């Protein structure tokens, strides 16, 4: 079955379309409402994972190890949901960068692009806004994150260069 699925994906990619196998025919996923739903669901499940991980830490601090375990196991379930959404999305592109994903080289290119956007545009812009609004501590936090994202981009770029 895996070989059949891969073959179907290969045919679809070679045709120049981003498709998923439907019940009776290949249909275009890119730009469809389902494509947007997958992007929204991926974002929601990813956020739920991080929220529940945070909640688990707080439950641990308060001595509620049993509740922490519930949060952690649910967070893992949300990770599984997010990964399946991303698998479907990979038929089109990375939802964050709109670049191809799937093999390690493509994944590294997408990671570099995402991290570069975060350190050159996203976090500096957020820092300026926070500063303008009087949230100096948050502005400082965003600037710190920009530096971290630059480091991440460099690590991914180095790994990509080693592959080439």
PDB file of C-alpha atoms in Angstrom:
ATOM      1  CA  UNK A   1       0.000   0.000   0.000  1.00  0.00           C
ATOM      2  CA  UNK A   2       2.849   2.401   0.826  1.00  0.00           C
ATOM      3  CA  UNK A   3       4.398   1.838  -2.597  1.00  0.00           C
ATOM      4  CA  UNK A   4       1.021   2.502  -4.226  1.00  0.00           C
ATOM      5  CA  UNK A   5       0.599   5.706  -2.227  1.00  0.00           C
ATOM      6  CA  UNK A   6       4.132   6.832  -3.108  1.00  0.00           C
ATOM      7  CA  UNK A   7       3.531   6.047  -6.765  1.00  0.00           C
ATOM      8  CA  UNK A   8       0.287   8.042  -6.713  1.00  0.00           C
ATOM      9  CA  UNK A   9       2.078  10.954  -5.027  1.00  0.00           C
ATOM     10  CA  UNK A  10       4.887  10.781  -7.585  1.00  0.00           C
ATOM     11  CA  UNK A  11       2.446  10.865 -10.485  1.00  0.00           C
ATOM     12  CA  UNK A  12       0.637  13.755  -8.917  1.00  0.00           C
ATOM     13  CA  UNK A  13       3.838  15.748  -8.312  1.00  0.00           C
ATOM     14  CA  UNK A  14       5.122  15.041 -11.821  1.00  0.00           C
ATOM     15  CA  UNK A  15       1.883  16.351 -13.271  1.00  0.00           C
ATOM     16  CA  UNK A  16       2.636  19.739 -11.725  1.00  0.00           C
ATOM     17  CA  UNK A  17      -0.354  19.681  -9.392  1.00  0.00           C
ATOM     18  CA  UNK A  18      -0.522  19.352  -5.632  1.00  0.00           C
ATOM     19  CA  UNK A  19      -3.054  16.580  -5.292  1.00  0.00           C
ATOM     20  CA  UNK A  20      -4.331  14.043  -2.830  1.00  0.00           C
ATOM     21  CA  UNK A  21      -5.900  10.765  -3.768  1.00  0.00           C
ATOM     22  CA  UNK A  22      -9.662  11.034  -3.542  1.00  0.00           C
ATOM     23  CA  UNK A  23     -12.092   8.138  -3.503  1.00  0.00           C
ATOM     24  CA  UNK A  24     -12.409   8.088  -7.272  1.00  0.00           C
ATOM     25  CA  UNK A  25     -10.023  10.676  -8.719  1.00  0.00           C
ATOM     26  CA  UNK A  26      -7.151  13.054  -8.105  1.00  0.00           C
ATOM     27  CA  UNK A  27      -8.359  16.466  -6.940  1.00  0.00           C
ATOM     28  CA  UNK A  28      -6.503  19.723  -6.447  1.00  0.00           C
ATOM     29  CA  UNK A  29      -5.862  20.451  -2.750  1.00  0.00           C
ATOM     30  CA  UNK A  30      -3.980  23.744  -3.102  1.00  0.00           C
ATOM     31  CA  UNK A  31      -6.295  26.703  -2.694  1.00  0.00           C
ATOM     32  CA  UNK A  32      -9.284  24.627  -1.635  1.00  0.00           C
ATOM     33  CA  UNK A  33     -11.283  25.229   1.530  1.00  0.00           C
ATOM     34  CA  UNK A  34      -9.968  21.876   2.768  1.00  0.00           C
ATOM     35  CA  UNK A  35      -6.408  23.152   2.293  1.00  0.00           C
ATOM     36  CA  UNK A  36      -7.202  26.176   4.483  1.00  0.00           C
ATOM     37  CA  UNK A  37      -8.966  23.921   7.004  1.00  0.00           C
ATOM     38  CA  UNK A  38      -5.840  21.746   7.230  1.00  0.00           C
ATOM     39  CA  UNK A  39      -3.670  24.835   7.794  1.00  0.00           C
ATOM     40  CA  UNK A  40      -6.041  26.090  10.495  1.00  0.00           C
ATOM     41  CA  UNK A  41      -6.265  22.663  12.121  1.00  0.00           C
ATOM     42  CA  UNK A  42      -2.474  22.273  12.055  1.00  0.00           C
ATOM     43  CA  UNK A  43      -2.055  25.644  13.777  1.00  0.00           C
ATOM     44  CA  UNK A  44      -4.740  24.834  16.345  1.00  0.00           C
ATOM     45  CA  UNK A  45      -3.409  21.377  17.211  1.00  0.00           C
ATOM     46  CA  UNK A  46       0.160  22.702  17.404  1.00  0.00           C
ATOM     47  CA  UNK A  47      -0.948  25.463  19.743  1.00  0.00           C
ATOM     48  CA  UNK A  48      -2.941  23.023  21.872  1.00  0.00           C
ATOM     49  CA  UNK A  49       0.175  20.876  22.279  1.00  0.00           C
ATOM     50  CA  UNK A  50       2.218  23.800  23.580  1.00  0.00           C
ATOM     51  CA  UNK A  51      -0.613  25.061  25.812  1.00  0.00           C
ATOM     52  CA  UNK A  52      -1.133  21.646  27.396  1.00  0.00           C
ATOM     53  CA  UNK A  53       2.605  21.250  27.931  1.00  0.00           C
ATOM     54  CA  UNK A  54       2.605  24.623  29.703  1.00  0.00           C
ATOM     55  CA  UNK A  55      -0.449  23.617  31.753  1.00  0.00           C
ATOM     56  CA  UNK A  56       1.283  20.355  32.720  1.00  0.00           C
ATOM     57  CA  UNK A  57       4.288  22.285  34.033  1.00  0.00           C
ATOM     58  CA  UNK A  58       2.006  24.463  36.139  1.00  0.00           C
ATOM     59  CA  UNK A  59       0.189  21.409  37.495  1.00  0.00           C
ATOM     60  CA  UNK A  60       3.589  19.950  38.478  1.00  0.00           C
ATOM     61  CA  UNK A  61       4.550  23.187  40.261  1.00  0.00           C
ATOM     62  CA  UNK A  62       1.280  23.011  42.201  1.00  0.00           C
ATOM     63  CA  UNK A  63       1.871  19.357  43.100  1.00  0.00           C
ATOM     64  CA  UNK A  64      -0.818  17.883  40.844  1.00  0.00           C
ATOM     65  CA  UNK A  65       1.244  15.191  39.135  1.00  0.00           C
ATOM     66  CA  UNK A  66      -1.871  13.217  38.179  1.00  0.00           C
ATOM     67  CA  UNK A  67      -3.349  16.215  36.360  1.00  0.00           C
ATOM     68  CA  UNK A  68       0.035  16.995  34.820  1.00  0.00           C
ATOM     69  CA  UNK A  69       0.052  13.486  33.334  1.00  0.00           C
ATOM     70  CA  UNK A  70      -3.386  14.088  31.798  1.00  0.00           C
ATOM     71  CA  UNK A  71      -2.155  17.322  30.209  1.00  0.00           C
ATOM     72  CA  UNK A  72       1.040  15.674  28.930  1.00  0.00           C
ATOM     73  CA  UNK A  73      -0.691  12.661  27.400  1.00  0.00           C
ATOM     74  CA  UNK A  74      -3.268  14.897  25.753  1.00  0.00           C
ATOM     75  CA  UNK A  75      -0.472  17.120  24.417  1.00  0.00           C
ATOM     76  CA  UNK A  76       1.068  14.049  22.793  1.00  0.00           C
ATOM     77  CA  UNK A  77      -2.270  13.229  21.175  1.00  0.00           C
ATOM     78  CA  UNK A  78      -2.461  16.759  19.797  1.00  0.00           C
ATOM     79  CA  UNK A  79       1.035  16.299  18.363  1.00  0.00           C
ATOM     80  CA  UNK A  80      -0.167  13.238  16.481  1.00  0.00           C
ATOM     81  CA  UNK A  81      -3.100  15.194  15.083  1.00  0.00           C
ATOM     82  CA  UNK A  82      -0.841  18.070  13.994  1.00  0.00           C
ATOM     83  CA  UNK A  83       1.622  15.722  12.312  1.00  0.00           C
ATOM     84  CA  UNK A  84      -1.127  14.062  10.274  1.00  0.00           C
ATOM     85  CA  UNK A  85      -2.381  17.504   9.184  1.00  0.00           C
ATOM     86  CA  UNK A  86       1.185  18.395   8.164  1.00  0.00           C
ATOM     87  CA  UNK A  87       1.478  15.145   6.223  1.00  0.00           C
ATOM     88  CA  UNK A  88      -1.541  16.154   4.146  1.00  0.00           C
ATOM     89  CA  UNK A  89      -0.226  19.725   3.841  1.00  0.00           C
ATOM     90  CA  UNK A  90       3.128  18.440   2.598  1.00  0.00           C
ATOM     91  CA  UNK A  91       1.330  17.506  -0.622  1.00  0.00           C
ATOM     92  CA  UNK A  92       1.129  21.272  -1.295  1.00  0.00           C
ATOM     93  CA  UNK A  93       3.859  23.075   0.686  1.00  0.00           C
ATOM     94  CA  UNK A  94       4.997  24.071   4.150  1.00  0.00           C
ATOM     95  CA  UNK A  95       2.112  26.090   5.609  1.00  0.00           C
ATOM     96  CA  UNK A  96       4.575  28.527   7.192  1.00  0.00           C
ATOM     97  CA  UNK A  97       6.864  29.219   4.228  1.00  0.00           C
ATOM     98  CA  UNK A  98       4.922  27.982   1.197  1.00  0.00           C
ATOM     99  CA  UNK A  99       8.056  26.079   0.147  1.00  0.00           C
ATOM    100  CA  UNK A 100       8.154  22.377  -0.731  1.00  0.00           C
ATOM    101  CA  UNK A 101       8.660  19.985   2.180  1.00  0.00           C
ATOM    102  CA  UNK A 102       9.117  16.249   2.454  1.00  0.00           C
ATOM    103  CA  UNK A 103      12.738  15.270   1.994  1.00  0.00           C
ATOM    104  CA  UNK A 104      15.466  16.499   4.340  1.00  0.00           C
ATOM    105  CA  UNK A 105      16.970  18.947   1.855  1.00  0.00           C
ATOM    106  CA  UNK A 106      13.598  20.593   1.180  1.00  0.00           C
ATOM    107  CA  UNK A 107      12.801  20.583   4.900  1.00  0.00           C
ATOM    108  CA  UNK A 108      16.092  22.361   5.653  1.00  0.00           C
ATOM    109  CA  UNK A 109      15.427  24.988   2.971  1.00  0.00           C
ATOM    110  CA  UNK A 110      11.987  25.623   4.423  1.00  0.00           C
ATOM    111  CA  UNK A 111      13.388  25.785   7.957  1.00  0.00           C
ATOM    112  CA  UNK A 112      16.023  28.338   6.891  1.00  0.00           C
ATOM    113  CA  UNK A 113      13.348  30.457   5.209  1.00  0.00           C
ATOM    114  CA  UNK A 114      11.059  30.301   8.230  1.00  0.00           C
ATOM    115  CA  UNK A 115      13.748  31.157  10.758  1.00  0.00           C
ATOM    116  CA  UNK A 116      15.110  33.924   8.509  1.00  0.00           C
ATOM    117  CA  UNK A 117      11.656  35.498   8.281  1.00  0.00           C
ATOM    118  CA  UNK A 118      11.353  35.361  12.055  1.00  0.00           C
ATOM    119  CA  UNK A 119      14.678  37.083  12.760  1.00  0.00           C
ATOM    120  CA  UNK A 120      14.597  39.627   9.922  1.00  0.00           C
ATOM    121  CA  UNK A 121      10.932  40.650   9.814  1.00  0.00           C
ATOM    122  CA  UNK A 122       8.593  39.073  12.328  1.00  0.00           C
ATOM    123  CA  UNK A 123      10.313  39.564  15.681  1.00  0.00           C
ATOM    124  CA  UNK A 124      11.911  42.948  14.875  1.00  0.00           C
ATOM    125  CA  UNK A 125       8.488  44.243  13.781  1.00  0.00           C
ATOM    126  CA  UNK A 126       6.841  42.838  16.880  1.00  0.00           C
ATOM    127  CA  UNK A 127       9.551  44.404  19.056  1.00  0.00           C
ATOM    128  CA  UNK A 128       8.969  47.828  17.472  1.00  0.00           C
ATOM    129  CA  UNK A 129       5.222  47.546  18.011  1.00  0.00           C
ATOM    130  CA  UNK A 130       5.618  46.427  21.619  1.00  0.00           C
ATOM    131  CA  UNK A 131       8.033  49.280  22.265  1.00  0.00           C
ATOM    132  CA  UNK A 132       5.689  51.844  20.656  1.00  0.00           C
ATOM    133  CA  UNK A 133       2.878  50.582  22.862  1.00  0.00           C
ATOM    134  CA  UNK A 134       5.008  50.814  26.001  1.00  0.00           C
ATOM    135  CA  UNK A 135       5.629  47.097  26.527  1.00  0.00           C
ATOM    136  CA  UNK A 136       9.391  47.349  26.947  1.00  0.00           C
ATOM    137  CA  UNK A 137       9.851  43.947  28.580  1.00  0.00           C
ATOM    138  CA  UNK A 138       7.955  42.237  25.775  1.00  0.00           C
ATOM    139  CA  UNK A 139       9.934  44.235  23.179  1.00  0.00           C
ATOM    140  CA  UNK A 140      13.140  43.008  24.791  1.00  0.00           C
ATOM    141  CA  UNK A 141      11.818  39.438  24.736  1.00  0.00           C
ATOM    142  CA  UNK A 142      11.038  39.714  21.002  1.00  0.00           C
ATOM    143  CA  UNK A 143      14.553  41.042  20.307  1.00  0.00           C
ATOM    144  CA  UNK A 144      16.026  38.122  22.253  1.00  0.00           C
ATOM    145  CA  UNK A 145      13.950  35.732  20.178  1.00  0.00           C
ATOM    146  CA  UNK A 146      15.150  37.365  16.954  1.00  0.00           C
ATOM    147  CA  UNK A 147      18.726  36.554  17.981  1.00  0.00           C
ATOM    148  CA  UNK A 148      17.763  32.963  18.800  1.00  0.00           C
ATOM    149  CA  UNK A 149      16.008  32.552  15.448  1.00  0.00           C
ATOM    150  CA  UNK A 150      19.097  33.878  13.648  1.00  0.00           C
ATOM    151  CA  UNK A 151      21.109  31.174  15.386  1.00  0.00           C
ATOM    152  CA  UNK A 152      18.544  28.546  14.368  1.00  0.00           C
ATOM    153  CA  UNK A 153      18.681  29.709  10.739  1.00  0.00           C
ATOM    154  CA  UNK A 154      22.473  29.425  10.830  1.00  0.00           C
ATOM    155  CA  UNK A 155      22.329  25.885  12.182  1.00  0.00           C
ATOM    156  CA  UNK A 156      19.885  24.817   9.485  1.00  0.00           C
ATOM    157  CA  UNK A 157      21.923  26.591   6.790  1.00  0.00           C
ATOM    158  CA  UNK A 158      25.074  24.802   7.940  1.00  0.00           C
ATOM    159  CA  UNK A 159      23.303  21.438   7.827  1.00  0.00           C
ATOM    160  CA  UNK A 160      22.002  22.230   4.339  1.00  0.00           C
ATOM    161  CA  UNK A 161      25.482  23.217   3.135  1.00  0.00           C
ATOM    162  CA  UNK A 162      26.847  19.927   4.468  1.00  0.00           C
ATOM    163  CA  UNK A 163      24.253  18.038   2.404  1.00  0.00           C
ATOM    164  CA  UNK A 164      25.170  19.804  -0.839  1.00  0.00           C
TER     165      UNK A 164
END
